[in-house]
Short mmCIF file of C-alpha atoms in Angstrom, two decimals:
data_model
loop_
_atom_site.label_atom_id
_atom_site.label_comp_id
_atom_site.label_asym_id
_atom_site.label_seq_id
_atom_site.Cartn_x
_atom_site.Cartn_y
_atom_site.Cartn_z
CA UNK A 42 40.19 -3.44 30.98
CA UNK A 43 39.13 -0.08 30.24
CA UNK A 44 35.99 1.48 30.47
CA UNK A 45 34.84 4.32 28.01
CA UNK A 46 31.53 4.90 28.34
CA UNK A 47 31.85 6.37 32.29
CA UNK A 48 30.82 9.62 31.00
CA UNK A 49 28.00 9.05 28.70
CA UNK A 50 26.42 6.54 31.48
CA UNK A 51 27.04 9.67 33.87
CA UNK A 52 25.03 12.22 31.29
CA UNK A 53 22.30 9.53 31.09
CA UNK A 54 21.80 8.49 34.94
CA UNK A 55 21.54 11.91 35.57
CA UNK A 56 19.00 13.34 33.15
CA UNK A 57 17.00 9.75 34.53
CA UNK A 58 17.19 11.57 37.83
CA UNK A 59 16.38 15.46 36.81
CA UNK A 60 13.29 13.76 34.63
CA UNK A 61 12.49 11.70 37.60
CA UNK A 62 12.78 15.07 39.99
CA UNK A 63 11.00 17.07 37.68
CA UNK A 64 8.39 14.56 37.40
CA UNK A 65 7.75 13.62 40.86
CA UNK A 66 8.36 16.45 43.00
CA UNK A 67 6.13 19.10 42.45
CA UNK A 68 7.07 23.03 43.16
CA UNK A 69 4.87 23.31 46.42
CA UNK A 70 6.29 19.55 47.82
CA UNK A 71 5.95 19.06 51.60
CA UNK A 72 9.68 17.91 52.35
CA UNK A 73 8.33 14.53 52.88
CA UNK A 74 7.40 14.61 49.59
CA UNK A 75 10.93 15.97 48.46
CA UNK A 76 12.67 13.44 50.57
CA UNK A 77 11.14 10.28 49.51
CA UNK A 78 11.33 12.30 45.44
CA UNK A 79 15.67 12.45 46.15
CA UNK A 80 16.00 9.19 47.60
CA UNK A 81 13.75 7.85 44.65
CA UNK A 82 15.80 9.68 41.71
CA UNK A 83 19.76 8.66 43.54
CA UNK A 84 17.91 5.48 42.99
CA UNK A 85 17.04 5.64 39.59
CA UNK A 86 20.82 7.32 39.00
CA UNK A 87 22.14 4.22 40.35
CA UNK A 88 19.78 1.28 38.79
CA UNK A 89 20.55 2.80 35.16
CA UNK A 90 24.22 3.61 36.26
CA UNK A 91 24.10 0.17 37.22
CA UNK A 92 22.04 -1.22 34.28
CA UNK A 93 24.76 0.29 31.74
CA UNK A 94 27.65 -1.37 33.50
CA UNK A 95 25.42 -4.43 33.46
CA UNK A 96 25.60 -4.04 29.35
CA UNK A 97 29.14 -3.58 29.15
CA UNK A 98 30.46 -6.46 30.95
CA UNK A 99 28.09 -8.77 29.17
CA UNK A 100 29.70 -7.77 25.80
CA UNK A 101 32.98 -8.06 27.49
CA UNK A 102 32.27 -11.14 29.55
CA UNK A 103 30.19 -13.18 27.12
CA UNK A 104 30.12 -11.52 23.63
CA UNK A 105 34.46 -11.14 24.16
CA UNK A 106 34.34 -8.13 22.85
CA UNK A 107 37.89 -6.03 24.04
CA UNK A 108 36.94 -3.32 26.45
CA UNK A 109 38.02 -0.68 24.54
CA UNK A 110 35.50 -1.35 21.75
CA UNK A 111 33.04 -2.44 23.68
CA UNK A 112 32.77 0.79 25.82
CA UNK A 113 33.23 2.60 22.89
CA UNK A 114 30.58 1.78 21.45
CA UNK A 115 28.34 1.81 24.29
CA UNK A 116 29.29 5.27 24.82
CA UNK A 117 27.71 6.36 21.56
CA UNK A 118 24.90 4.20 22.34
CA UNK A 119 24.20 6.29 25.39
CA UNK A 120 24.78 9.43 24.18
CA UNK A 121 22.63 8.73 21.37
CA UNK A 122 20.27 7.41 24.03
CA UNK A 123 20.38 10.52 25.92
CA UNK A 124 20.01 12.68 23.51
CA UNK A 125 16.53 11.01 22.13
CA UNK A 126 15.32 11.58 25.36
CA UNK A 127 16.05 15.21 26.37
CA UNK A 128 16.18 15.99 22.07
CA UNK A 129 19.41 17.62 22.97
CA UNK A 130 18.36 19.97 25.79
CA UNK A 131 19.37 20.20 29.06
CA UNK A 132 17.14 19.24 31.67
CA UNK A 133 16.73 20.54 34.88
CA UNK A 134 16.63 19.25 38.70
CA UNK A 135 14.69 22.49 39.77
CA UNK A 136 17.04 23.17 42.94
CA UNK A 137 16.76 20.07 44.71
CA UNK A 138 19.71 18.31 44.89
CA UNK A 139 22.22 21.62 44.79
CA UNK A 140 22.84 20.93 48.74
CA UNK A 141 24.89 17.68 47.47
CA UNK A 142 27.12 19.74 45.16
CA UNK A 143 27.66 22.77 47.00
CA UNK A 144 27.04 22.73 50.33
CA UNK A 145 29.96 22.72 52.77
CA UNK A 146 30.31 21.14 56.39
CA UNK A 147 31.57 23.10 59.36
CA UNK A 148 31.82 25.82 56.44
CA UNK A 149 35.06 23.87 54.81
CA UNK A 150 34.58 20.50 54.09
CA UNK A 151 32.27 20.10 50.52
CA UNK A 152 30.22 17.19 50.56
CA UNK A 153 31.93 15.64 46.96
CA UNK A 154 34.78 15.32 48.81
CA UNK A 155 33.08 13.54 52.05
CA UNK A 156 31.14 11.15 49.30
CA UNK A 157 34.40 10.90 47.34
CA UNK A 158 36.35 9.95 50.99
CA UNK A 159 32.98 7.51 51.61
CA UNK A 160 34.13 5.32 48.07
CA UNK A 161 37.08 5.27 48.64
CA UNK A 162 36.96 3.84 51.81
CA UNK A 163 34.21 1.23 50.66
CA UNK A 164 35.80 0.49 47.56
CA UNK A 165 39.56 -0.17 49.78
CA UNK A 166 37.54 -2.47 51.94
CA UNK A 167 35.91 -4.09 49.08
CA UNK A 168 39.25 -4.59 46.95
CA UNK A 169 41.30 -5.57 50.27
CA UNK A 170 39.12 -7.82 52.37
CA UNK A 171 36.48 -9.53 50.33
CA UNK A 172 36.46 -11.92 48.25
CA UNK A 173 35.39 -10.48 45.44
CA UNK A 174 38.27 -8.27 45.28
CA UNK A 175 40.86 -11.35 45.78
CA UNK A 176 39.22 -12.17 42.77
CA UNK A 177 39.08 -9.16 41.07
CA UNK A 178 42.76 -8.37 41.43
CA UNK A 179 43.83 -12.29 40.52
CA UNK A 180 41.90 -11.79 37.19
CA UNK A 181 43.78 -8.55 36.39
CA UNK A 182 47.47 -10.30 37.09
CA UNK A 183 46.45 -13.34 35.05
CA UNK A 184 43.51 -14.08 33.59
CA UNK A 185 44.20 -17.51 32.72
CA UNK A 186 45.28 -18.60 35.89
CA UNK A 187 42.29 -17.29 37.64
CA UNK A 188 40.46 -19.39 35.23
CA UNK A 189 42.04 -22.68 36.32
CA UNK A 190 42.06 -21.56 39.90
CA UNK A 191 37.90 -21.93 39.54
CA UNK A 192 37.26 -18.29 38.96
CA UNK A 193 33.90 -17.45 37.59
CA UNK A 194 36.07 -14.60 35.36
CA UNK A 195 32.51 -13.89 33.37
CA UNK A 196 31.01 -12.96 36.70
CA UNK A 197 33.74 -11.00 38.18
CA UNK A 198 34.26 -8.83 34.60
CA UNK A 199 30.58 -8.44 35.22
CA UNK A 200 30.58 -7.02 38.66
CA UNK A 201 33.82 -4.81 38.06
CA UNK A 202 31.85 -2.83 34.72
CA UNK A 203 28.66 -2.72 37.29
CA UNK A 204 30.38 -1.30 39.83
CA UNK A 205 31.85 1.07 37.48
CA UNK A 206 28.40 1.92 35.93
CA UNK A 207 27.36 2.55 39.89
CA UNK A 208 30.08 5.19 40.37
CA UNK A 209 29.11 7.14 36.93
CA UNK A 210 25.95 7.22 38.25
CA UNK A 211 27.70 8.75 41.31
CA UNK A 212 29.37 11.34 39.44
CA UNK A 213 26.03 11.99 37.81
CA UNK A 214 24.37 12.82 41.25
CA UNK A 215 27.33 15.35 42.26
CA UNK A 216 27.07 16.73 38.99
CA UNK A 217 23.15 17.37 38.93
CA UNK A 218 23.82 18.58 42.70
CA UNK A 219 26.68 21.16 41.19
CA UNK A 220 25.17 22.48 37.94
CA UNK A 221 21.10 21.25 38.69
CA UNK A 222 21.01 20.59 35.46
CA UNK A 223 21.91 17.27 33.03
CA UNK A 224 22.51 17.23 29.30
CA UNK A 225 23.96 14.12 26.61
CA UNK A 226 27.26 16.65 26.59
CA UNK A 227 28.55 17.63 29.90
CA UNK A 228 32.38 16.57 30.84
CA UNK A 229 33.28 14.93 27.15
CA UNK A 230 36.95 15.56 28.27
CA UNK A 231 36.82 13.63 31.11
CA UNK A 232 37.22 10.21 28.56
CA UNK A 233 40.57 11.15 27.79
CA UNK A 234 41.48 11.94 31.40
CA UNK A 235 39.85 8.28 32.05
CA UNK A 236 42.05 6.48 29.82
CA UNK A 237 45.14 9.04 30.61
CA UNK A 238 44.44 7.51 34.81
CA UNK A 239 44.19 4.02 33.18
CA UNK A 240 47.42 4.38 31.16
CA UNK A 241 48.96 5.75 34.36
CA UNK A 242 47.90 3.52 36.49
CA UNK A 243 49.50 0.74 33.38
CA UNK A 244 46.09 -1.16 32.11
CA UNK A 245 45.90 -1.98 28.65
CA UNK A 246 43.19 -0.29 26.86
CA UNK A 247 42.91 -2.94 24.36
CA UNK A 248 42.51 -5.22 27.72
CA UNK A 249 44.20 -6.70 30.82
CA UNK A 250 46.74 -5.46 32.78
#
């Protein structure tokens, strides 16, 4: 299926993580301080990036709602979400994670591009030698014959909308590290370039493959 809502769960993981930075880390931090404050709001980026996905393959998964709808209306839930919190403003990660989103190694290679070589890797690994991706890629040629083979198909629409909640929450962090800032509105276009990648790549937004 398709998943909608990648950019609104990106706008709220990270203004969760620039409230979290702003909060936590104070102007005259000791870099211990800082470090342990970074970790701590990637974390937070990734447990609501996480949570969201969580949300959208239950209504998918258990509710049967088709992706399409389900994400769409999630996305409105989390913009709305996000924009209660911040009241519309952006909110700002006071410098501290700009050394993600613009800092190059050896002067050439940007770090997005070694995180973005980093999930790809994982996520090749994950789809081509566990079994979770066996399962992942049996649901998405047939659906009901993953069912009969004995797969949990609940469980693995689960973890697929998780694990795309996780890598909003990515984005989020490369995006706070780029701009230092976070608002409910950044990147709306990305959505249609989401579903123009999923058309592409031939999913059916209404669901399956």
């Amino acid at each position: 299926g398709i998943d909608l809502s990648i950019v609104s769960v990106a706008n709220l993981s990270g203004v969760l993580a620039a409230l979290f930075i702003r909060s936590v880390i104070p102007a005259d931090a000791p870099p211990a301080v800082v470090a342990v404050g970074l970790v701590g709001a990637v974390a937070v980026a990734l447990i609501s990036g996480a949570v969201c996905g969580l949300i959208n393959g239950w209504l998918i998964a258990y509710v049967r709602l088709t992706p399409i709808l389900a994400t769409l209306g999630t996305m409105t839930l989390y913009t709305g979400v996000t924009v209660v919190i911040t009241r519309g403003n952006a909110v700002f990660a006071e410098d501290r994670l700009t050394f993600i989103g613009n800092t190059y190694v050896f002067d050439v290679i940007a770090i997005p591009l070694l995180i973005f070589i980093g999930v790809v890797a994982l996520f090749s690994f994950i789809l081509n030698r566990t079994p979770f991706g066996m399962k992942l890629y049996l649901l998405g040629t047939n659906e009901k014959a993953a069912r009969f083979s004995g797969i949990n198909v609940p469980h693995v629409l689960i973890g697929a909308y998780v694990l795309s909640g996780v890598l909003a929450a990515v984005v989020a962090v490369i995006f706070l590290g780029r701009n230092n800032s976070a608002k409910w509105d950044f990147a709306p276009s990305y959505v249609l370039q989401a579903i123009l990648v999923a058309v592409l790549a031939g999913v059916n937004p209404s669901g399956g493959f």
